[in-house]
PDB file of C-alpha atoms and ligand atoms in Angstrom:
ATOM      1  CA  UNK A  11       0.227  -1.683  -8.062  1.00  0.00           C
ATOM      2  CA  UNK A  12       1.125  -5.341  -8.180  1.00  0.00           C
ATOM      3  CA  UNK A  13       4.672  -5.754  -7.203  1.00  0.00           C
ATOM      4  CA  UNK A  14       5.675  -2.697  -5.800  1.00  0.00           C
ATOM      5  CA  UNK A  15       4.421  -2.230  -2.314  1.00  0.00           C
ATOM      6  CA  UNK A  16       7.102  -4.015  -0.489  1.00  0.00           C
ATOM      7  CA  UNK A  17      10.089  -2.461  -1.828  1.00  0.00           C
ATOM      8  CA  UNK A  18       8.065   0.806  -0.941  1.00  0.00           C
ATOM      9  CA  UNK A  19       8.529   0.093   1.782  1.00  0.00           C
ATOM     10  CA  UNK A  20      12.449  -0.759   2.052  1.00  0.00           C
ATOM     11  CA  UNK A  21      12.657   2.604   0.628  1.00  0.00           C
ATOM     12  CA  UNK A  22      10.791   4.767   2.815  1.00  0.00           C
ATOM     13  CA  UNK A  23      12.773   2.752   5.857  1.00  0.00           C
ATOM     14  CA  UNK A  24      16.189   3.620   4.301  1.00  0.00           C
ATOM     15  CA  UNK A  25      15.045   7.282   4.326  1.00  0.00           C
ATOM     16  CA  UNK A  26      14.811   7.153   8.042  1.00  0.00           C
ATOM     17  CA  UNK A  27      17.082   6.282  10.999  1.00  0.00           C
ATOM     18  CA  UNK A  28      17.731   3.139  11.515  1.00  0.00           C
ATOM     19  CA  UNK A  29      16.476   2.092  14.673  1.00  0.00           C
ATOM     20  CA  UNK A  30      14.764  -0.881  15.902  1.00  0.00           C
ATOM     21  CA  UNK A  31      11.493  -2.027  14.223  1.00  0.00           C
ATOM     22  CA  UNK A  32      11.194   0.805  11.428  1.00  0.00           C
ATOM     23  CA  UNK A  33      12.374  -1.631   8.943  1.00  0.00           C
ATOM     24  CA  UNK A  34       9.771  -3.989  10.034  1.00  0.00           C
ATOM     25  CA  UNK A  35       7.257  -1.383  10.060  1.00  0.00           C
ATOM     26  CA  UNK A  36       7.845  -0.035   6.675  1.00  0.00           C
ATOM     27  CA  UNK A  37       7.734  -3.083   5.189  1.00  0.00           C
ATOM     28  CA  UNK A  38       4.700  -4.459   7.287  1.00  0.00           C
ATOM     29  CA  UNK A  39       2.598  -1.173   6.229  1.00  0.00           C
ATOM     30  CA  UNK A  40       4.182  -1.231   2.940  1.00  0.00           C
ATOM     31  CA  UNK A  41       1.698  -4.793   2.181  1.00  0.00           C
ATOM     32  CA  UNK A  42      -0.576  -4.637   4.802  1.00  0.00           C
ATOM     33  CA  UNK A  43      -3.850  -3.242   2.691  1.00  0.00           C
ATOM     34  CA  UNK A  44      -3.133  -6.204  -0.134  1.00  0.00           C
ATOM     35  CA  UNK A  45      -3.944  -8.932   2.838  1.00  0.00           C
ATOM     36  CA  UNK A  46      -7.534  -8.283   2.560  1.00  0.00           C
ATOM     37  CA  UNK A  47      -6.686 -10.290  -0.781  1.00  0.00           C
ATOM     38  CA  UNK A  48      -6.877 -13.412   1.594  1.00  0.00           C
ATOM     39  CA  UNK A  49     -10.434 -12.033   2.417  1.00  0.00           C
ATOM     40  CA  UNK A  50     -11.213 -11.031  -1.147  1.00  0.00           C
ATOM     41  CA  UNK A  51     -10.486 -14.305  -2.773  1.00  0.00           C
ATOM     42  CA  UNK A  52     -11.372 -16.860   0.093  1.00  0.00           C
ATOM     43  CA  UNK A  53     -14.064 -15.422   1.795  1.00  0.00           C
ATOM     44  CA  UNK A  54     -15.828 -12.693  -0.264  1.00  0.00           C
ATOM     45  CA  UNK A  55     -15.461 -14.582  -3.286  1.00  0.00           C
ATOM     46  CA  UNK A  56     -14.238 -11.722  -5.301  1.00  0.00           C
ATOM     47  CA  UNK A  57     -18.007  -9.483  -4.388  1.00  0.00           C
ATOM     48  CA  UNK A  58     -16.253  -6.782  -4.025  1.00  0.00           C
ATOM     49  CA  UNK A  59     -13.352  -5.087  -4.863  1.00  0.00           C
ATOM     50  CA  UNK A  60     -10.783  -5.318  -2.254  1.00  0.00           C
ATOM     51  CA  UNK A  61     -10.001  -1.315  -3.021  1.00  0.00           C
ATOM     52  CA  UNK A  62     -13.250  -0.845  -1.078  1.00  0.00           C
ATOM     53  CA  UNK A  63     -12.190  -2.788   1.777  1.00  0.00           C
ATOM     54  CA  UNK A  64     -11.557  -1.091   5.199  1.00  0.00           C
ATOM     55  CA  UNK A  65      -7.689  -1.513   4.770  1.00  0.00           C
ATOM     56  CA  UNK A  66      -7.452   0.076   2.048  1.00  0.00           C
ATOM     57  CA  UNK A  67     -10.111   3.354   2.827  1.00  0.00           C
ATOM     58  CA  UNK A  68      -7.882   6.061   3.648  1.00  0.00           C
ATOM     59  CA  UNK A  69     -10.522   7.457   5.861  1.00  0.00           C
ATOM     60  CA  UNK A  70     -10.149   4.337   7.980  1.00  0.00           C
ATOM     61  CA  UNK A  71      -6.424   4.598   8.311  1.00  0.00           C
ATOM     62  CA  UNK A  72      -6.151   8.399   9.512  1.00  0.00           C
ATOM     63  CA  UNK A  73      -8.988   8.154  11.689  1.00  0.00           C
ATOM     64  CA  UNK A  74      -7.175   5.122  13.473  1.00  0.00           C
ATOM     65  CA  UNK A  75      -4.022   6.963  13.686  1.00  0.00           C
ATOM     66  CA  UNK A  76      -5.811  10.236  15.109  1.00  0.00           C
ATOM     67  CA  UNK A  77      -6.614   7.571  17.865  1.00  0.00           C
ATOM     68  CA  UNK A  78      -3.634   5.464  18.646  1.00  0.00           C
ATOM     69  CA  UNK A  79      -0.595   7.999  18.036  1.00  0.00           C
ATOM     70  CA  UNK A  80      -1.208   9.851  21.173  1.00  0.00           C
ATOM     71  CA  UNK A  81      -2.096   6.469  22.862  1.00  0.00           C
ATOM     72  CA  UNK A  82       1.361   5.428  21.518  1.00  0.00           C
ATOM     73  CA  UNK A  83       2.900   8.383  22.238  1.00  0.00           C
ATOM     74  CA  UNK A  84       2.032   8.470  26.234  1.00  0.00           C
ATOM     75  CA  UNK A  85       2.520   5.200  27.044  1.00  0.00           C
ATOM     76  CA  UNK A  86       4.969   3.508  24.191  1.00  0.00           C
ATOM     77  CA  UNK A  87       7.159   6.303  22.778  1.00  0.00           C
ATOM     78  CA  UNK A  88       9.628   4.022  21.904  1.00  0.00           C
ATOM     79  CA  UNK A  89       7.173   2.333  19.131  1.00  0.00           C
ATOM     80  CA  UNK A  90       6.158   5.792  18.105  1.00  0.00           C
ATOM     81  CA  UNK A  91       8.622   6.082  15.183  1.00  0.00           C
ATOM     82  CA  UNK A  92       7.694   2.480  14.254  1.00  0.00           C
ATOM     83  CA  UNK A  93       4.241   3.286  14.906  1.00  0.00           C
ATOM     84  CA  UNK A  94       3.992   6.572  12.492  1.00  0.00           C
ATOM     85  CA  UNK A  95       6.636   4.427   9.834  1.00  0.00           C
ATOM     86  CA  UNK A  96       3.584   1.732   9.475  1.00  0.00           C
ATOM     87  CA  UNK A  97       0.765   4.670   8.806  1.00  0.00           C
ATOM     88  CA  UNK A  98       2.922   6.458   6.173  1.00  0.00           C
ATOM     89  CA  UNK A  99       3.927   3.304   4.888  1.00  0.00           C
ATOM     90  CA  UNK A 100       0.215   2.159   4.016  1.00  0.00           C
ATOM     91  CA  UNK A 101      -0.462   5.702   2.849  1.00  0.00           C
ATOM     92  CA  UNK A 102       2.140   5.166   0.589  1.00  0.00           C
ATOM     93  CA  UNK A 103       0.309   1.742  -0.417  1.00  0.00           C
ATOM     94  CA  UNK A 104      -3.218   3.639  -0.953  1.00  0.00           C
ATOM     95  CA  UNK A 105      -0.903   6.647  -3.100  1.00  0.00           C
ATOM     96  CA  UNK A 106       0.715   3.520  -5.265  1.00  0.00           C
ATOM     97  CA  UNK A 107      -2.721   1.894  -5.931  1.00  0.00           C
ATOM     98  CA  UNK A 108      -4.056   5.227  -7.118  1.00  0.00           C
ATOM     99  CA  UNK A 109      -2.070   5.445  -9.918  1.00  0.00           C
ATOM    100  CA  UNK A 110      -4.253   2.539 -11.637  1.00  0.00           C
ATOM    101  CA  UNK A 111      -5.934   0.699  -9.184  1.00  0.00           C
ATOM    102  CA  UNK A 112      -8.233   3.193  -7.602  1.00  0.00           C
ATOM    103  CA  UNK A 113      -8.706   4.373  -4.420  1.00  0.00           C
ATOM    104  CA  UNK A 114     -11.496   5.883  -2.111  1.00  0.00           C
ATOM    105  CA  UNK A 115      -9.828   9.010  -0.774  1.00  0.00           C
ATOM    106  CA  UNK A 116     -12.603  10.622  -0.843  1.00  0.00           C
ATOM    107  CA  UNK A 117     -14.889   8.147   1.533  1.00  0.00           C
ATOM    108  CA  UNK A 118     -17.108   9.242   2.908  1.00  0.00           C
ATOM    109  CA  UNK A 119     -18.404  11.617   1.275  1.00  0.00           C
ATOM    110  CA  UNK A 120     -18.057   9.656  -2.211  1.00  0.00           C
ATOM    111  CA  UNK A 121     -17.876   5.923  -3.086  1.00  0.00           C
ATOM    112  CA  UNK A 122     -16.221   6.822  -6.060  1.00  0.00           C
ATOM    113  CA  UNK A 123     -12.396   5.397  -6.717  1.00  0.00           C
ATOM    114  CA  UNK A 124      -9.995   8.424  -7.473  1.00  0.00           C
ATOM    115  CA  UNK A 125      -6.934   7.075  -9.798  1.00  0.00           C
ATOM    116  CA  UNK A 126      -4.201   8.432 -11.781  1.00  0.00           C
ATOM    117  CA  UNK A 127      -4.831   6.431 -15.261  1.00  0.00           C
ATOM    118  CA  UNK A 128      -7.006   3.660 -15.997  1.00  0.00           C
ATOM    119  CA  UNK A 129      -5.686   0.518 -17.611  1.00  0.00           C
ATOM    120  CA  UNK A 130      -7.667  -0.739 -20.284  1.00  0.00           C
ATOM    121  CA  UNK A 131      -8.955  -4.639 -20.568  1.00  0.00           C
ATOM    122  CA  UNK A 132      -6.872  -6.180 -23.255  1.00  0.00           C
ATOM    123  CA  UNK A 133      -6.652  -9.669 -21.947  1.00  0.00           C
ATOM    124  CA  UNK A 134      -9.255 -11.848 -20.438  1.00  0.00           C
ATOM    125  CA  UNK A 135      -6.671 -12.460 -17.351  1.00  0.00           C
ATOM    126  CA  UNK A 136      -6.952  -9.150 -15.574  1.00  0.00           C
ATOM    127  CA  UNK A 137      -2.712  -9.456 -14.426  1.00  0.00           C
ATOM    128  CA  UNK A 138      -1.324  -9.155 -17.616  1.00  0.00           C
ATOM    129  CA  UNK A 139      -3.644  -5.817 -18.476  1.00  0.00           C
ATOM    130  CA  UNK A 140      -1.246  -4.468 -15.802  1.00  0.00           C
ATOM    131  CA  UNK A 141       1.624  -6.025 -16.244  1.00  0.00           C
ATOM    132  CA  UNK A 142       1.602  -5.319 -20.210  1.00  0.00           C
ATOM    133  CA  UNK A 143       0.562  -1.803 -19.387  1.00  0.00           C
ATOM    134  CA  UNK A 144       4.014   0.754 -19.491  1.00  0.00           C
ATOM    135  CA  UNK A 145       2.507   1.995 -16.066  1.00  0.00           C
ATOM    136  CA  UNK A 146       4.445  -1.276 -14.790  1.00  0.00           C
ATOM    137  CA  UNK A 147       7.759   0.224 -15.633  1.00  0.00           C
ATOM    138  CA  UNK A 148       6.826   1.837 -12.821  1.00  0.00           C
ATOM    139  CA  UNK A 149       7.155  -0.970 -10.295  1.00  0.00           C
ATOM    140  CA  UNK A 150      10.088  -1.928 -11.832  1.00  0.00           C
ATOM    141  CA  UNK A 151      11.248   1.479 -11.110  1.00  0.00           C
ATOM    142  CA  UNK A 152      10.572   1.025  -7.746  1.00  0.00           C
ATOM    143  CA  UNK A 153      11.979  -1.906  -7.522  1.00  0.00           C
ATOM    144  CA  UNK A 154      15.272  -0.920  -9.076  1.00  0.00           C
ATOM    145  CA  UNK A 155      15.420   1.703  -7.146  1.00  0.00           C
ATOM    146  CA  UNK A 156      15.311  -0.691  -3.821  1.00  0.00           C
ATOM    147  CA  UNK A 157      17.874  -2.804  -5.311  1.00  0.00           C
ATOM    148  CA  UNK A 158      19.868   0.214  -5.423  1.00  0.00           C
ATOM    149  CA  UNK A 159      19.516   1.146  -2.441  1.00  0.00           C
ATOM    150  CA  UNK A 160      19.846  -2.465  -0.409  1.00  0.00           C
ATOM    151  CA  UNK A 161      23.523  -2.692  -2.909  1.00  0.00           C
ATOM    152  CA  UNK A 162      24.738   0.111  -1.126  1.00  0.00           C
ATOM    153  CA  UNK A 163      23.759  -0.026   2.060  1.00  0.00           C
TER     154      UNK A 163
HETATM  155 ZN1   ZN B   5      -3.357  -2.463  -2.396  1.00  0.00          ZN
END
């Protein structure tokens, strides 16, 4: 998923009450995996794909909320609906990128990438294999569907 995160995110936060900071946190956990990009292209010098980056291991992500929710829950309740909005949020992120990206739900027990469909190379610019692909009408689903949503809020 390419353009689709964030208004995952607006979505999920619309389904929910509107209090304080669950917009935020939608949105926030709606991106959050895709800023290991920053690592991925400055850093790591593309090694590695950034699916197999800690942020975007579901393992990683349910292991640190087994730990902080009840943390949260003790001794910040009022961030726990924010708090639980962010971790469904980037679940939501690692369900979108396993429709063509690829993801590592099953780490770690298996390094290999579970996904939906797999885009084939067409182009020599890896973007516009996606983009060209009718598995982007999804996004723009998602995206429509945001815009539908913010209209008539
Ligand atoms: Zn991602």
């Amino acid at each position: 998923m390419i353009i689709g995160h964030l208004p995952s995110g607006y979505i999920l936060a619309r389904h929910l009450p509107p209090l304080p900071l669950v917009m935020g946190a939608a949105i926030l956990g709606g991106v959050f995996p895709d800023f290991d990009m920053i690592w991925f292209y400055l850093v790591d010098d593309r090694a590695v794909h950034h699916h197999r980056y800690w942020v975007h291991i579901p393992a990683f992500w349910s292991t640190v909320c087994a730990v902080t929710m009840p943390l949260i829950y003790t001794f910040a309740r009022q961030l726990f609906l924010p708090a639980v909005t962010f971790f469904v949020a980037v679940m939501m992120h690692c369900v979108l990128d396993t429709v063509a990206g690829g993801i590592l739900w099953h780490w770690p027990f298996s390094n290999e990438f579970t996904h939906f469909m797999t885009i084939p190379s067409r182009y020599d610019n890896w973007i516009w294999n996606f983009v060209l692909h009718p598995v982007f009408g999804l996004e723009l689903l998602i995206w429509g569907w945001a815009l539908w949503l913010w209209k008539n809020r």
